[in-house]
CSV table of N, CA, C and O in Angstrom, one decimal:
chain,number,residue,atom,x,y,z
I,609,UNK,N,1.2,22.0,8.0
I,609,UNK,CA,0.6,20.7,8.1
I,609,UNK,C,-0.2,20.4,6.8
I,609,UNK,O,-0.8,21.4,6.3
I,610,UNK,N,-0.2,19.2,6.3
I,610,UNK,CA,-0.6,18.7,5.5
I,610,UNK,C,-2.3,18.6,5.2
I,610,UNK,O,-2.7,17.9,6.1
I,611,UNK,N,-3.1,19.0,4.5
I,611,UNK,CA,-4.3,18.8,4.3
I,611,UNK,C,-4.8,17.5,4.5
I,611,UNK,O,-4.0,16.6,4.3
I,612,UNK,N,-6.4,17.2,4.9
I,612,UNK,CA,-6.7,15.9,4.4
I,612,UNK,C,-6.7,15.5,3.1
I,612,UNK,O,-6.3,14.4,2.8
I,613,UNK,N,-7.1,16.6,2.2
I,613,UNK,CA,-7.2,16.0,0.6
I,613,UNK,C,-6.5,16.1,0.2
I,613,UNK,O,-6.4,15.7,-1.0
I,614,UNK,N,-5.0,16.8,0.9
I,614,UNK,CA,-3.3,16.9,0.2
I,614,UNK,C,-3.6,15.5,0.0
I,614,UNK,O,-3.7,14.9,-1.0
I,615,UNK,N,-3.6,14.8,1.6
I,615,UNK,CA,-3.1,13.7,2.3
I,615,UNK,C,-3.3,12.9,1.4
I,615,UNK,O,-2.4,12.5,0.6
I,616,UNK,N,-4.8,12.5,1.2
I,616,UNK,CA,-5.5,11.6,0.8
I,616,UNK,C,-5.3,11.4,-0.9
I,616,UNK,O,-5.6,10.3,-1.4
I,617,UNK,N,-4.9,12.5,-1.7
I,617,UNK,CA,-4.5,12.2,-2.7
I,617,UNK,C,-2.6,11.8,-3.0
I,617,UNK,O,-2.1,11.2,-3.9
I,618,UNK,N,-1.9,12.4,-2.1
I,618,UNK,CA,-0.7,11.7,-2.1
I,618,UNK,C,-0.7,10.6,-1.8
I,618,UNK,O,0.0,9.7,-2.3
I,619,UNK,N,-1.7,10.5,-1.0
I,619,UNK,CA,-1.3,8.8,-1.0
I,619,UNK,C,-2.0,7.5,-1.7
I,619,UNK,O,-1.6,6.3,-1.6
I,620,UNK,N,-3.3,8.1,-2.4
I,620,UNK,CA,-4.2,7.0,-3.4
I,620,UNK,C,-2.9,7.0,-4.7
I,620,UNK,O,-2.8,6.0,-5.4
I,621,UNK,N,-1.7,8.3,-4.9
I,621,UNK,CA,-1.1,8.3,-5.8
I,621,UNK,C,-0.1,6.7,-5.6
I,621,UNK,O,0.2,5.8,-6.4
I,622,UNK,N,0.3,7.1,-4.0
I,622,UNK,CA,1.5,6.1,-4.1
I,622,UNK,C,0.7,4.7,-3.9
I,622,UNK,O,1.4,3.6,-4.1
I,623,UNK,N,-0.2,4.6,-3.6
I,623,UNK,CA,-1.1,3.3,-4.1
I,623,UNK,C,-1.0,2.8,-5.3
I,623,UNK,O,-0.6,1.6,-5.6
I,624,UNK,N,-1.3,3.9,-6.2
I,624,UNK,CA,-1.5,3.2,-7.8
I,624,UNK,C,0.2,3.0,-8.0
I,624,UNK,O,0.4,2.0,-8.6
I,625,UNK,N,1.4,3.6,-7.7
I,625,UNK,CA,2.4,3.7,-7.9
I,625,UNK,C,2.7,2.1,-7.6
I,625,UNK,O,3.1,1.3,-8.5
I,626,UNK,N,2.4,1.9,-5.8
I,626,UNK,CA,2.5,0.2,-5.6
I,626,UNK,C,2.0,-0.7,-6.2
I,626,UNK,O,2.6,-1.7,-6.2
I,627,UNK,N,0.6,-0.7,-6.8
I,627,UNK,CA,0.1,-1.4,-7.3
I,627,UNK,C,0.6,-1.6,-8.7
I,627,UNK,O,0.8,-2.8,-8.9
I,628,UNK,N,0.8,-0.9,-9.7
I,628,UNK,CA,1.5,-1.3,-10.8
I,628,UNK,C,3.0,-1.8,-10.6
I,628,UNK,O,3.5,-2.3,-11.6
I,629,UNK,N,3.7,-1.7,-9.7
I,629,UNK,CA,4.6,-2.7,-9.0
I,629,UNK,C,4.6,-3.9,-8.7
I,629,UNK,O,5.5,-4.8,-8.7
I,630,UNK,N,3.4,-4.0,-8.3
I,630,UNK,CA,2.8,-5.4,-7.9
I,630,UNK,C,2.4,-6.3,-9.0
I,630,UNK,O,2.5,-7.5,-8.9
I,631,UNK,N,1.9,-5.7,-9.9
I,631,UNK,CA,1.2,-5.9,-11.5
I,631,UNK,C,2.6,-6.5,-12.1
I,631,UNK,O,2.6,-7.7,-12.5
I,632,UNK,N,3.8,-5.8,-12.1
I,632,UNK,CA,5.0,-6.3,-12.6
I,632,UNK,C,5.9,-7.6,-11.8
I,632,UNK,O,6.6,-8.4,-12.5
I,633,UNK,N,5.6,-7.7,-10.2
I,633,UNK,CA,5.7,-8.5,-10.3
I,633,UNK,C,4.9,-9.9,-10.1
I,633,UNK,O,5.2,-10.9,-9.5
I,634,UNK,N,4.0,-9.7,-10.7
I,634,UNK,CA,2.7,-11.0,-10.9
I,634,UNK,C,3.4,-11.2,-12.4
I,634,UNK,O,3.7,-12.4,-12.6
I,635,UNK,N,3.8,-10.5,-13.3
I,635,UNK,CA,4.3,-10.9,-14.8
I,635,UNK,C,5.5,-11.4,-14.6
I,635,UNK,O,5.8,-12.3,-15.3
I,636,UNK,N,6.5,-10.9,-13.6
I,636,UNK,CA,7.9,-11.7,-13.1
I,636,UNK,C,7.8,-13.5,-12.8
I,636,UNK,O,8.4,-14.4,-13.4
I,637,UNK,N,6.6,-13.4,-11.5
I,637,UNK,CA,6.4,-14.7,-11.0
I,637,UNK,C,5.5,-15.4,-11.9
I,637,UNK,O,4.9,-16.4,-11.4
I,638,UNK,N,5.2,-15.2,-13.2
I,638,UNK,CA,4.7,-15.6,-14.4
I,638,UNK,C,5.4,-16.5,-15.2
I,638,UNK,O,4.8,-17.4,-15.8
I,639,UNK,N,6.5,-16.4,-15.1
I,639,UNK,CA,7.6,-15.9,-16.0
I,639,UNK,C,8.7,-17.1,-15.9
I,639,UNK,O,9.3,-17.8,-16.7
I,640,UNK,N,8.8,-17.1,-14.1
I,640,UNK,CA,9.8,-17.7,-13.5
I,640,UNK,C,10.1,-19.3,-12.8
I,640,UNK,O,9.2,-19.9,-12.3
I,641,UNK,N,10.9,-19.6,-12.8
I,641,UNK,CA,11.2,-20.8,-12.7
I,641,UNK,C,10.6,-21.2,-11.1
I,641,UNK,O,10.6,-20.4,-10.1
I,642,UNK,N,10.0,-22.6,-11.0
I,642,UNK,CA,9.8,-22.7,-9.7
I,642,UNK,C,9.8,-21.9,-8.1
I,642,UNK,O,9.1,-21.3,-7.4
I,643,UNK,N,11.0,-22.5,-8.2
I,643,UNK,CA,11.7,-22.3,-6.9
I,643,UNK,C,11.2,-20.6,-6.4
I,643,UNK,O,10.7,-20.1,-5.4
I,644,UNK,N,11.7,-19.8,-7.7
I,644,UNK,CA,11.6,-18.5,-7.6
I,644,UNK,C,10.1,-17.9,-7.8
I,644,UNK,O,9.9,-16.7,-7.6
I,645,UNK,N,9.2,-18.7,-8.2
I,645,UNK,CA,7.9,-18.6,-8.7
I,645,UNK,C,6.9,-18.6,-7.2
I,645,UNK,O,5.9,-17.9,-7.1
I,646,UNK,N,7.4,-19.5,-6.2
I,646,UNK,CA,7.4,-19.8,-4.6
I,646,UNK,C,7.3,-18.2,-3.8
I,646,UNK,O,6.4,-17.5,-3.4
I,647,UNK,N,8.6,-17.9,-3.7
I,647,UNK,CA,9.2,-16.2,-3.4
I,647,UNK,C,8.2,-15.6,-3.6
I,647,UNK,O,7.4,-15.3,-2.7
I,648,UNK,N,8.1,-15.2,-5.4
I,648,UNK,CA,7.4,-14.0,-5.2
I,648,UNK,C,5.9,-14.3,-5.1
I,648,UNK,O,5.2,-13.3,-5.0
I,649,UNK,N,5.2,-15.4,-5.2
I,649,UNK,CA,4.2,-15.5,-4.9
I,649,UNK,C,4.1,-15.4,-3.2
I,649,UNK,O,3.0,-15.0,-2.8
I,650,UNK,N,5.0,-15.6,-2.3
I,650,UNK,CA,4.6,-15.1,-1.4
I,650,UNK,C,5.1,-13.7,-0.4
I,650,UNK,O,4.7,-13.4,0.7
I,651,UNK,N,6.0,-13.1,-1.2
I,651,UNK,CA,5.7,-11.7,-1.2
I,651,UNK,C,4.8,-10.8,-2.2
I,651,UNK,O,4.8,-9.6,-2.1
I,652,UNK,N,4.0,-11.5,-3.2
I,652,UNK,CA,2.5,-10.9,-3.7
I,652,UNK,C,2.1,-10.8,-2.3
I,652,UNK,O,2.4,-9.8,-1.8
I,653,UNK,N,1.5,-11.9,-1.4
I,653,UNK,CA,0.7,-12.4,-0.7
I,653,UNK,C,0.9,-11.4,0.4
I,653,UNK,O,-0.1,-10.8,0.8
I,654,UNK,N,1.7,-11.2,0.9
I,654,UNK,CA,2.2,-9.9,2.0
I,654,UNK,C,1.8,-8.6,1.4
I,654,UNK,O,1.3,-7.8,2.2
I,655,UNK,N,2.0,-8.3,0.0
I,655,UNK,CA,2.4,-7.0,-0.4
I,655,UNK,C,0.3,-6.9,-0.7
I,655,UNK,O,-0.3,-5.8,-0.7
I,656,UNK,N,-0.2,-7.9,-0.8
I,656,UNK,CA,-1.6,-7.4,-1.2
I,656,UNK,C,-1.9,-7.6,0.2
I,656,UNK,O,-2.5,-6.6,0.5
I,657,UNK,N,-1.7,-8.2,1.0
I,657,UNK,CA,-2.2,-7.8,2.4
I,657,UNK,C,-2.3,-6.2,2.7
I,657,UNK,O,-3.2,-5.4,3.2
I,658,UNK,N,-1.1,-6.1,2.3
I,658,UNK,CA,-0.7,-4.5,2.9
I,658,UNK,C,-1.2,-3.4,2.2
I,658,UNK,O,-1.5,-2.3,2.6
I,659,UNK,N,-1.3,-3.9,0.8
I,659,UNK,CA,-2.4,-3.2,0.1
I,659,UNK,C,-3.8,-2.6,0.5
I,659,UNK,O,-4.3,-1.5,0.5
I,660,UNK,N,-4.5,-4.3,0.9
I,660,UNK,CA,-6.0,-3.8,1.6
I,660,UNK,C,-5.9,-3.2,2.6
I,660,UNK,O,-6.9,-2.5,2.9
I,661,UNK,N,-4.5,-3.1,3.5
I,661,UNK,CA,-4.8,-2.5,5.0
I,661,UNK,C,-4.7,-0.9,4.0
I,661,UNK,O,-5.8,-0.5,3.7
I,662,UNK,N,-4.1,-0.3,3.8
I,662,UNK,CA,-3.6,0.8,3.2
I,662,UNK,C,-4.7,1.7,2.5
I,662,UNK,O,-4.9,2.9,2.7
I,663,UNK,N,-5.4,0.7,1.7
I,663,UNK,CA,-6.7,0.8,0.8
I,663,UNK,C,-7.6,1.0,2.2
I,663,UNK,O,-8.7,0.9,1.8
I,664,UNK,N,-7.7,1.2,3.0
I,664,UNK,CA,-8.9,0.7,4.4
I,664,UNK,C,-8.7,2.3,4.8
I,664,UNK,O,-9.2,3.5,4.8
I,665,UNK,N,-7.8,1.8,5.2
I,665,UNK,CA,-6.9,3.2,5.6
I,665,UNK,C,-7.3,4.9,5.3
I,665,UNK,O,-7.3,5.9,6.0
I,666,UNK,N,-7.7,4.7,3.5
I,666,UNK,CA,-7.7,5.9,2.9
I,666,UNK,C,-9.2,6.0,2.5
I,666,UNK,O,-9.7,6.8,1.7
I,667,UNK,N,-10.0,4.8,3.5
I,667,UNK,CA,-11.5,5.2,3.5
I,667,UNK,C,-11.7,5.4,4.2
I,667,UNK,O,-12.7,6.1,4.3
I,668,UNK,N,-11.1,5.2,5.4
I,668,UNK,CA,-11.6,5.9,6.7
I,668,UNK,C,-11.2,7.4,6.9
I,668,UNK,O,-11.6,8.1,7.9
I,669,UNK,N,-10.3,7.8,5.7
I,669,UNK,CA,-9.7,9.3,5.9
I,669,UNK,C,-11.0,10.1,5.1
I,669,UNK,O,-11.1,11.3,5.2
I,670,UNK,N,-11.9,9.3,4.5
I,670,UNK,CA,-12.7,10.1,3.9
I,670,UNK,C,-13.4,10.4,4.7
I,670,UNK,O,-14.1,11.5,4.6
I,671,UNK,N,-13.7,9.4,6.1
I,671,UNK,CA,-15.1,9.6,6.7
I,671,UNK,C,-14.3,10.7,7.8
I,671,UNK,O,-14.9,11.7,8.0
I,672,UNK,N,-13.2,10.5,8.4
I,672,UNK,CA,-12.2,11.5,9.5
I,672,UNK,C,-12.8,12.7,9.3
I,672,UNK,O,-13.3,13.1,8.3
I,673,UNK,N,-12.6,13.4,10.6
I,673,UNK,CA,-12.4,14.9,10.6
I,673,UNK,C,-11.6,15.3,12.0
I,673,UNK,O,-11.4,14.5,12.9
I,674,UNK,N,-11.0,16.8,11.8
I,674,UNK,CA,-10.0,17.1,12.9
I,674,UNK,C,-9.4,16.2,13.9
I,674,UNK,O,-8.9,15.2,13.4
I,675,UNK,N,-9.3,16.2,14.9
I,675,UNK,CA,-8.0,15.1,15.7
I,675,UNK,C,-8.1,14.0,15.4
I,675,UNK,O,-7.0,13.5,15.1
I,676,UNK,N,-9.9,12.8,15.2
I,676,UNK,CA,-10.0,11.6,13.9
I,676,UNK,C,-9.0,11.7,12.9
I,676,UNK,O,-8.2,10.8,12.7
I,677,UNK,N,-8.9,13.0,12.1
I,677,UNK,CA,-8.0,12.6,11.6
I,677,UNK,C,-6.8,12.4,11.3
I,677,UNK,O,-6.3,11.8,10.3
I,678,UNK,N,-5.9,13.3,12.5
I,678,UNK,CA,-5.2,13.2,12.6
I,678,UNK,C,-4.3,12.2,13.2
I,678,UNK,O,-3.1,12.1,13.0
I,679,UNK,N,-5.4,11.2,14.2
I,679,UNK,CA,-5.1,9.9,14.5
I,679,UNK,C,-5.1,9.0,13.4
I,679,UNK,O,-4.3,8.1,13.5
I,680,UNK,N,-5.7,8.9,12.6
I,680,UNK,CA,-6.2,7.9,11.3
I,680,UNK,C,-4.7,8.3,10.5
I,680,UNK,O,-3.7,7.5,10.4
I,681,UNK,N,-4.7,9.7,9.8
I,681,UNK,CA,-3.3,9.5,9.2
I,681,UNK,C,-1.9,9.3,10.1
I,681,UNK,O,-0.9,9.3,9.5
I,682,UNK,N,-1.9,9.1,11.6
I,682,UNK,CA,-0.6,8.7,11.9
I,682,UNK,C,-0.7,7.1,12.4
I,682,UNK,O,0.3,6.6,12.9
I,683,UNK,N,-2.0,6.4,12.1
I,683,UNK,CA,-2.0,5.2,11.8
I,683,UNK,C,-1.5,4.9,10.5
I,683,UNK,O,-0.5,4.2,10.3
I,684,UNK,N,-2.1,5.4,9.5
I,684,UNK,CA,-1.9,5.7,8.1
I,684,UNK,C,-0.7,5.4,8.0
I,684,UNK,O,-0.3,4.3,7.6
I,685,UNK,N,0.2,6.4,8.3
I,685,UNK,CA,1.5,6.7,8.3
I,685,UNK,C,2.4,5.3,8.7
I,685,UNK,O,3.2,5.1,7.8
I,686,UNK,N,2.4,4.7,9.4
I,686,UNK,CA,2.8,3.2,10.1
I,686,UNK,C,2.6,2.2,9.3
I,686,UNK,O,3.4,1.3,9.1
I,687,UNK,N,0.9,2.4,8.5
I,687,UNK,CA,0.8,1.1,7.7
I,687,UNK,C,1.3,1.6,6.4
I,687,UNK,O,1.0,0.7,5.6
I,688,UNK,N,1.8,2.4,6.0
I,688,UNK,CA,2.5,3.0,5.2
I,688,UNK,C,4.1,2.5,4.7
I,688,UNK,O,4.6,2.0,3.7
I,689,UNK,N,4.8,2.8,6.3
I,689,UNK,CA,6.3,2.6,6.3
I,689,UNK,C,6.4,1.1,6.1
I,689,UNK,O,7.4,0.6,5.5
I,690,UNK,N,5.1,0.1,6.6
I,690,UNK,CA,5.4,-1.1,6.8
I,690,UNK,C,5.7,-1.6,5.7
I,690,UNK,O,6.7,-2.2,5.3
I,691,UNK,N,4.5,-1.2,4.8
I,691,UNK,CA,4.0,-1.4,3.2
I,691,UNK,C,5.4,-1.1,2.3
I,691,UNK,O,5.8,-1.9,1.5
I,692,UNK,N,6.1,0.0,2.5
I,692,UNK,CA,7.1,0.0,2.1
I,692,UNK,C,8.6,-0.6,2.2
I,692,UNK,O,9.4,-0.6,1.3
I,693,UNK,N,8.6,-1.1,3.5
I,693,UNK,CA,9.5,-2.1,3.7
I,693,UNK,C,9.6,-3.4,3.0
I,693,UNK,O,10.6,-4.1,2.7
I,694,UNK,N,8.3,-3.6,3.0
I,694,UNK,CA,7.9,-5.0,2.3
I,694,UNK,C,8.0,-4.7,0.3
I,694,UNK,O,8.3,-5.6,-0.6
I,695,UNK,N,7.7,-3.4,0.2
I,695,UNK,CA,7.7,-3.3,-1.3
I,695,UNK,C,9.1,-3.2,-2.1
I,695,UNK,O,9.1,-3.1,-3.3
């Protein structure tokens, strides 16, 4: 089983991972012609939603301890998959 501070640092990683994703495409919908400027402005709009939930997420893993936490990372885990669907 996975540590909390495994946990918690695998996953601030794939934050920053999403986030400079997100950075790239704010410079795309920069970039781009209307129609398409529409789009990714509103998958920004979803993808930072899911950001702050995710970001929430990995503050509450600080304050967690035993079965807390184990409930918190298998919430974690869900707003995770979501976040990645959308990414």
């Amino acid at each position: 089983m996975e540590s909390n501070d495994t946990y918690k640092q695998r996953m601030n990683t794939l934050l920053t991972k999403w986030n400079d994703q997100i950075n790239l495409l704010y410079e795309k919908a920069k970039n781009a012609e209307s129609d398409a400027k529409l789009r990714y402005v509103e998958q920004l709009d979803v993808l930072h939603t899911k950001k702050r939930e995710a970001a929430k997420l990995i503050q509450e893993l600080e304050t967690a301890s035993g079965v807390a936490w184990e409930e918190v990372k298998m919430t974690k885990d869900k707003v995770w998959d979501n976040f990645r669907s959308v990414a």
